[in-house]
mmCIF file of C-alpha atoms in Angstrom:
data_model
loop_
_atom_site.group_PDB
_atom_site.id
_atom_site.type_symbol
_atom_site.label_atom_id
_atom_site.label_comp_id
_atom_site.label_asym_id
_atom_site.label_seq_id
_atom_site.Cartn_x
_atom_site.Cartn_y
_atom_site.Cartn_z
ATOM 1 C CA MET A 1 -2.141 -21.103 -15.034
ATOM 2 C CA ASN A 2 -1.873 -21.314 -18.895
ATOM 3 C CA THR A 3 1.537 -19.746 -19.593
ATOM 4 C CA ARG A 4 4.526 -18.423 -17.823
ATOM 5 C CA ASN A 5 3.511 -14.990 -18.846
ATOM 6 C CA GLN A 6 0.895 -15.161 -16.259
ATOM 7 C CA ILE A 7 3.435 -15.581 -13.328
ATOM 8 C CA VAL A 8 3.553 -11.958 -12.986
ATOM 9 C CA ASP A 9 -0.017 -11.794 -12.090
ATOM 10 C CA LEU A 10 0.857 -13.628 -8.792
ATOM 11 C CA LEU A 11 3.469 -10.938 -7.825
ATOM 12 C CA PRO A 12 2.963 -7.937 -5.686
ATOM 13 C CA ILE A 13 3.968 -4.301 -6.752
ATOM 14 C CA ASP A 14 7.502 -3.413 -5.842
ATOM 15 C CA SER A 15 8.919 -6.948 -6.087
ATOM 16 C CA ILE A 16 12.522 -7.677 -6.196
ATOM 17 C CA GLY A 17 13.454 -10.497 -8.244
ATOM 18 C CA CYS A 18 16.011 -12.087 -10.770
ATOM 19 C CA GLU A 19 15.893 -14.260 -13.920
ATOM 20 C CA LEU A 20 18.809 -16.837 -13.869
ATOM 21 C CA GLY A 21 19.596 -17.430 -17.597
ATOM 22 C CA VAL A 22 18.487 -14.546 -19.947
ATOM 23 C CA PHE A 23 19.411 -15.548 -23.246
ATOM 24 C CA GLU A 24 18.055 -12.563 -25.610
ATOM 25 C CA GLY A 25 15.735 -11.256 -22.797
ATOM 26 C CA ASN A 26 12.401 -12.272 -24.197
ATOM 27 C CA PHE A 27 10.906 -13.278 -20.738
ATOM 28 C CA SER A 28 12.733 -10.474 -19.184
ATOM 29 C CA GLU A 29 10.550 -8.173 -21.279
ATOM 30 C CA ILE A 30 7.538 -9.620 -20.121
ATOM 31 C CA LEU A 31 8.654 -9.344 -16.447
ATOM 32 C CA THR A 32 9.552 -5.720 -16.988
ATOM 33 C CA ALA A 33 6.295 -4.762 -18.943
ATOM 34 C CA SER A 34 4.295 -5.995 -15.833
ATOM 35 C CA LYS A 35 5.390 -2.963 -13.880
ATOM 36 C CA LYS A 36 5.593 -5.101 -10.856
ATOM 37 C CA PHE A 37 9.300 -4.895 -10.113
ATOM 38 C CA LYS A 38 11.191 -2.212 -8.067
ATOM 39 C CA LYS A 39 14.382 -4.214 -9.000
ATOM 40 C CA LEU A 40 14.996 -6.902 -11.451
ATOM 41 C CA TYR A 41 18.382 -8.689 -11.801
ATOM 42 C CA LEU A 42 19.161 -10.302 -15.258
ATOM 43 C CA VAL A 43 21.766 -12.891 -14.510
ATOM 44 C CA ASP A 44 23.654 -14.755 -17.140
ATOM 45 C CA ILE A 45 27.326 -15.820 -18.020
ATOM 46 C CA PHE A 46 27.084 -14.612 -21.404
ATOM 47 C CA ALA A 47 30.010 -16.756 -22.427
ATOM 48 C CA GLY A 48 30.485 -19.803 -24.592
ATOM 49 C CA ILE A 49 27.939 -21.302 -26.692
ATOM 50 C CA ALA A 50 24.256 -20.519 -26.261
ATOM 51 C CA SER A 51 21.298 -22.095 -27.656
ATOM 52 C CA ASN A 52 17.647 -21.791 -27.176
ATOM 53 C CA PHE A 53 14.620 -22.513 -29.358
ATOM 54 C CA GLY A 54 16.619 -23.412 -32.408
ATOM 55 C CA LYS A 55 18.788 -20.367 -32.195
ATOM 56 C CA THR A 56 22.431 -20.748 -31.510
ATOM 57 C CA TYR A 57 25.292 -18.219 -30.773
ATOM 58 C CA THR A 58 28.714 -19.504 -30.966
ATOM 59 C CA ASP A 59 29.888 -16.705 -28.853
ATOM 60 C CA ALA A 60 27.296 -15.780 -26.365
ATOM 61 C CA SER A 61 29.117 -12.606 -25.468
ATOM 62 C CA VAL A 62 27.027 -10.996 -28.288
ATOM 63 C CA LEU A 63 24.022 -11.686 -25.998
ATOM 64 C CA GLU A 64 25.242 -9.414 -23.276
ATOM 65 C CA GLN A 65 25.372 -6.231 -25.557
ATOM 66 C CA TYR A 66 22.010 -7.261 -27.027
ATOM 67 C CA VAL A 67 20.443 -7.544 -23.601
ATOM 68 C CA LYS A 68 22.058 -4.336 -22.475
ATOM 69 C CA ASN A 69 20.656 -2.397 -25.390
ATOM 70 C CA LYS A 70 17.167 -3.915 -24.969
ATOM 71 C CA PHE A 71 17.056 -2.854 -21.327
ATOM 72 C CA LYS A 72 19.178 0.384 -21.253
ATOM 73 C CA GLU A 73 16.106 2.687 -20.612
ATOM 74 C CA TYR A 74 15.073 0.733 -17.529
ATOM 75 C CA SER A 75 16.410 1.795 -14.286
ATOM 76 C CA ILE A 76 14.983 -1.139 -12.496
ATOM 77 C CA ILE A 77 16.915 -3.545 -14.465
ATOM 78 C CA GLU A 78 20.532 -4.513 -13.396
ATOM 79 C CA ILE A 79 22.342 -6.897 -15.780
ATOM 80 C CA ILE A 80 24.753 -9.158 -13.890
ATOM 81 C CA LYS A 81 27.512 -11.203 -15.907
ATOM 82 C CA GLN A 82 27.946 -14.086 -13.478
ATOM 83 C CA ASP A 83 27.037 -17.643 -12.940
ATOM 84 C CA SER A 84 23.632 -18.093 -11.111
ATOM 85 C CA LEU A 85 25.057 -19.849 -8.055
ATOM 86 C CA THR A 86 27.769 -17.031 -7.450
ATOM 87 C CA PHE A 87 24.964 -14.587 -7.885
ATOM 88 C CA LEU A 88 22.613 -16.277 -5.542
ATOM 89 C CA GLN A 89 25.537 -16.747 -3.008
ATOM 90 C CA SER A 90 26.184 -13.178 -2.939
ATOM 91 C CA LEU A 91 22.694 -12.219 -1.797
ATOM 92 C CA PRO A 92 21.565 -11.940 1.863
ATOM 93 C CA ASN A 93 18.852 -14.153 3.283
ATOM 94 C CA ASN A 94 15.342 -13.416 2.386
ATOM 95 C CA SER A 95 16.197 -10.670 0.115
ATOM 96 C CA LEU A 96 14.196 -11.635 -3.118
ATOM 97 C CA ASN A 97 10.424 -12.416 -3.626
ATOM 98 C CA PHE A 98 10.830 -13.799 -7.262
ATOM 99 C CA ILE A 99 13.368 -15.957 -8.676
ATOM 100 C CA TYR A 100 12.878 -17.631 -12.345
ATOM 101 C CA ILE A 101 15.467 -20.374 -13.196
ATOM 102 C CA ASP A 102 16.256 -21.069 -17.006
ATOM 103 C CA THR A 103 19.926 -21.885 -16.836
ATOM 104 C CA VAL A 104 21.603 -25.339 -17.379
ATOM 105 C CA HIS A 105 19.018 -27.902 -17.018
ATOM 106 C CA SER A 106 20.880 -30.766 -15.110
ATOM 107 C CA TYR A 107 19.755 -32.130 -12.059
ATOM 108 C CA GLU A 108 22.772 -31.111 -10.095
ATOM 109 C CA GLN A 109 22.744 -27.377 -11.367
ATOM 110 C CA THR A 110 18.900 -26.985 -10.835
ATOM 111 C CA MET A 111 18.901 -28.506 -7.360
ATOM 112 C CA ASN A 112 21.767 -26.248 -6.453
ATOM 113 C CA GLU A 113 19.904 -23.325 -7.657
ATOM 114 C CA LEU A 114 16.628 -24.300 -5.896
ATOM 115 C CA ASN A 115 18.380 -24.832 -2.502
ATOM 116 C CA GLU A 116 20.221 -21.521 -2.841
ATOM 117 C CA SER A 117 17.149 -19.745 -4.006
ATOM 118 C CA TYR A 118 15.305 -21.004 -0.936
ATOM 119 C CA ARG A 119 17.832 -19.329 1.301
ATOM 120 C CA VAL A 120 17.326 -16.055 -0.423
ATOM 121 C CA ILE A 121 13.594 -16.139 -1.109
ATOM 122 C CA GLN A 122 11.312 -14.201 1.151
ATOM 123 C CA ASN A 123 8.470 -16.264 2.986
ATOM 124 C CA GLY A 124 5.397 -15.825 0.424
ATOM 125 C CA GLY A 125 7.662 -15.446 -2.489
ATOM 126 C CA TYR A 126 7.869 -17.494 -5.721
ATOM 127 C CA ILE A 127 10.705 -19.713 -7.053
ATOM 128 C CA CYS A 128 9.687 -20.517 -10.694
ATOM 129 C CA GLY A 129 11.511 -21.893 -13.682
ATOM 130 C CA HIS A 130 11.298 -22.960 -17.306
ATOM 131 C CA ASP A 131 11.447 -26.236 -19.259
ATOM 132 C CA TYR A 132 9.689 -28.618 -16.796
ATOM 133 C CA CYS A 133 9.339 -31.305 -19.349
ATOM 134 C CA GLU A 134 10.699 -34.708 -20.216
ATOM 135 C CA ILE A 135 13.433 -33.644 -22.510
ATOM 136 C CA PHE A 136 14.726 -31.856 -19.373
ATOM 137 C CA GLN A 137 14.278 -34.719 -16.900
ATOM 138 C CA GLY A 138 16.923 -33.119 -14.578
ATOM 139 C CA VAL A 139 14.599 -30.155 -14.045
ATOM 140 C CA ILE A 140 11.620 -32.372 -13.353
ATOM 141 C CA ASP A 141 13.609 -34.605 -10.923
ATOM 142 C CA SER A 142 15.324 -31.740 -9.060
ATOM 143 C CA VAL A 143 11.902 -29.912 -8.609
ATOM 144 C CA THR A 144 10.296 -33.082 -7.468
ATOM 145 C CA ASP A 145 13.003 -33.574 -4.810
ATOM 146 C CA PHE A 146 12.994 -30.036 -3.836
ATOM 147 C CA THR A 147 9.315 -29.836 -3.269
ATOM 148 C CA LYS A 148 9.255 -33.153 -1.396
ATOM 149 C CA LYS A 149 12.224 -31.885 0.893
ATOM 150 C CA TYR A 150 10.304 -28.699 2.021
ATOM 151 C CA ASN A 151 6.680 -30.039 1.690
ATOM 152 C CA LEU A 152 5.719 -27.484 -1.084
ATOM 153 C CA ASP A 153 3.178 -27.540 -3.760
ATOM 154 C CA ILE A 154 4.021 -26.981 -7.503
ATOM 155 C CA ILE A 155 2.070 -25.532 -10.279
ATOM 156 C CA ILE A 156 2.868 -26.303 -13.829
ATOM 157 C CA THR A 157 1.811 -24.032 -16.568
ATOM 158 C CA GLN A 158 -0.108 -25.485 -19.454
ATOM 159 C CA GLU A 159 2.199 -24.717 -22.386
ATOM 160 C CA ASN A 160 2.423 -27.695 -24.773
ATOM 161 C CA ASP A 161 6.071 -27.436 -25.404
ATOM 162 C CA PHE A 162 8.168 -26.171 -22.542
ATOM 163 C CA PRO A 163 6.066 -25.465 -19.365
ATOM 164 C CA SER A 164 7.133 -23.670 -16.412
ATOM 165 C CA PHE A 165 6.966 -24.525 -12.560
ATOM 166 C CA ILE A 166 5.850 -22.298 -9.977
ATOM 167 C CA ILE A 167 6.604 -22.819 -6.460
ATOM 168 C CA GLN A 168 5.367 -20.476 -3.520
ATOM 169 C CA ILE A 169 7.595 -20.689 -0.564
ATOM 170 C CA ILE A 170 5.174 -20.643 2.487
ATOM 171 C CA ASN A 171 5.810 -21.441 6.019
ATOM 172 C CA LYS A 172 9.445 -20.876 5.561
ATOM 173 C CA ASN A 173 11.624 -21.579 8.802
ATOM 174 C CA GLU A 174 13.657 -18.295 8.987
#
């Protein structure tokens, strides 16, 4: 898989998913344009300082309005102003078939998100995430430990700068 944009090719029609960490909603646009989703939750705290690809917002609350305006015409989109773990904990078991993680890139945060994602992902679904690269060693280490824990395979996209990881959840013990 060359880029994260191709992840949508793996998803069935009428998917139910979420993107954790939205920033300006650029990847959300790709997900939405795929027409694969029946429901897509865009989850972000939209608070504090937000920085991505050299852009910095000293007040991330402006991103909330920006994202709301960007997706106001899409009935499949629900924008959730909440931290990722609180959102995941609010969901029933096996309720999503796609999760994309792009939040705080620490080991602890990513590992907590992965473990909670495992609970809510359906068997056959995908847990994916951004920034699987050396400058975010916490992402690499947590994904490695998570895949070992559940004996899962991982695919890494081929982007030179900030690749994504793709984990299909198979043979999940319900």
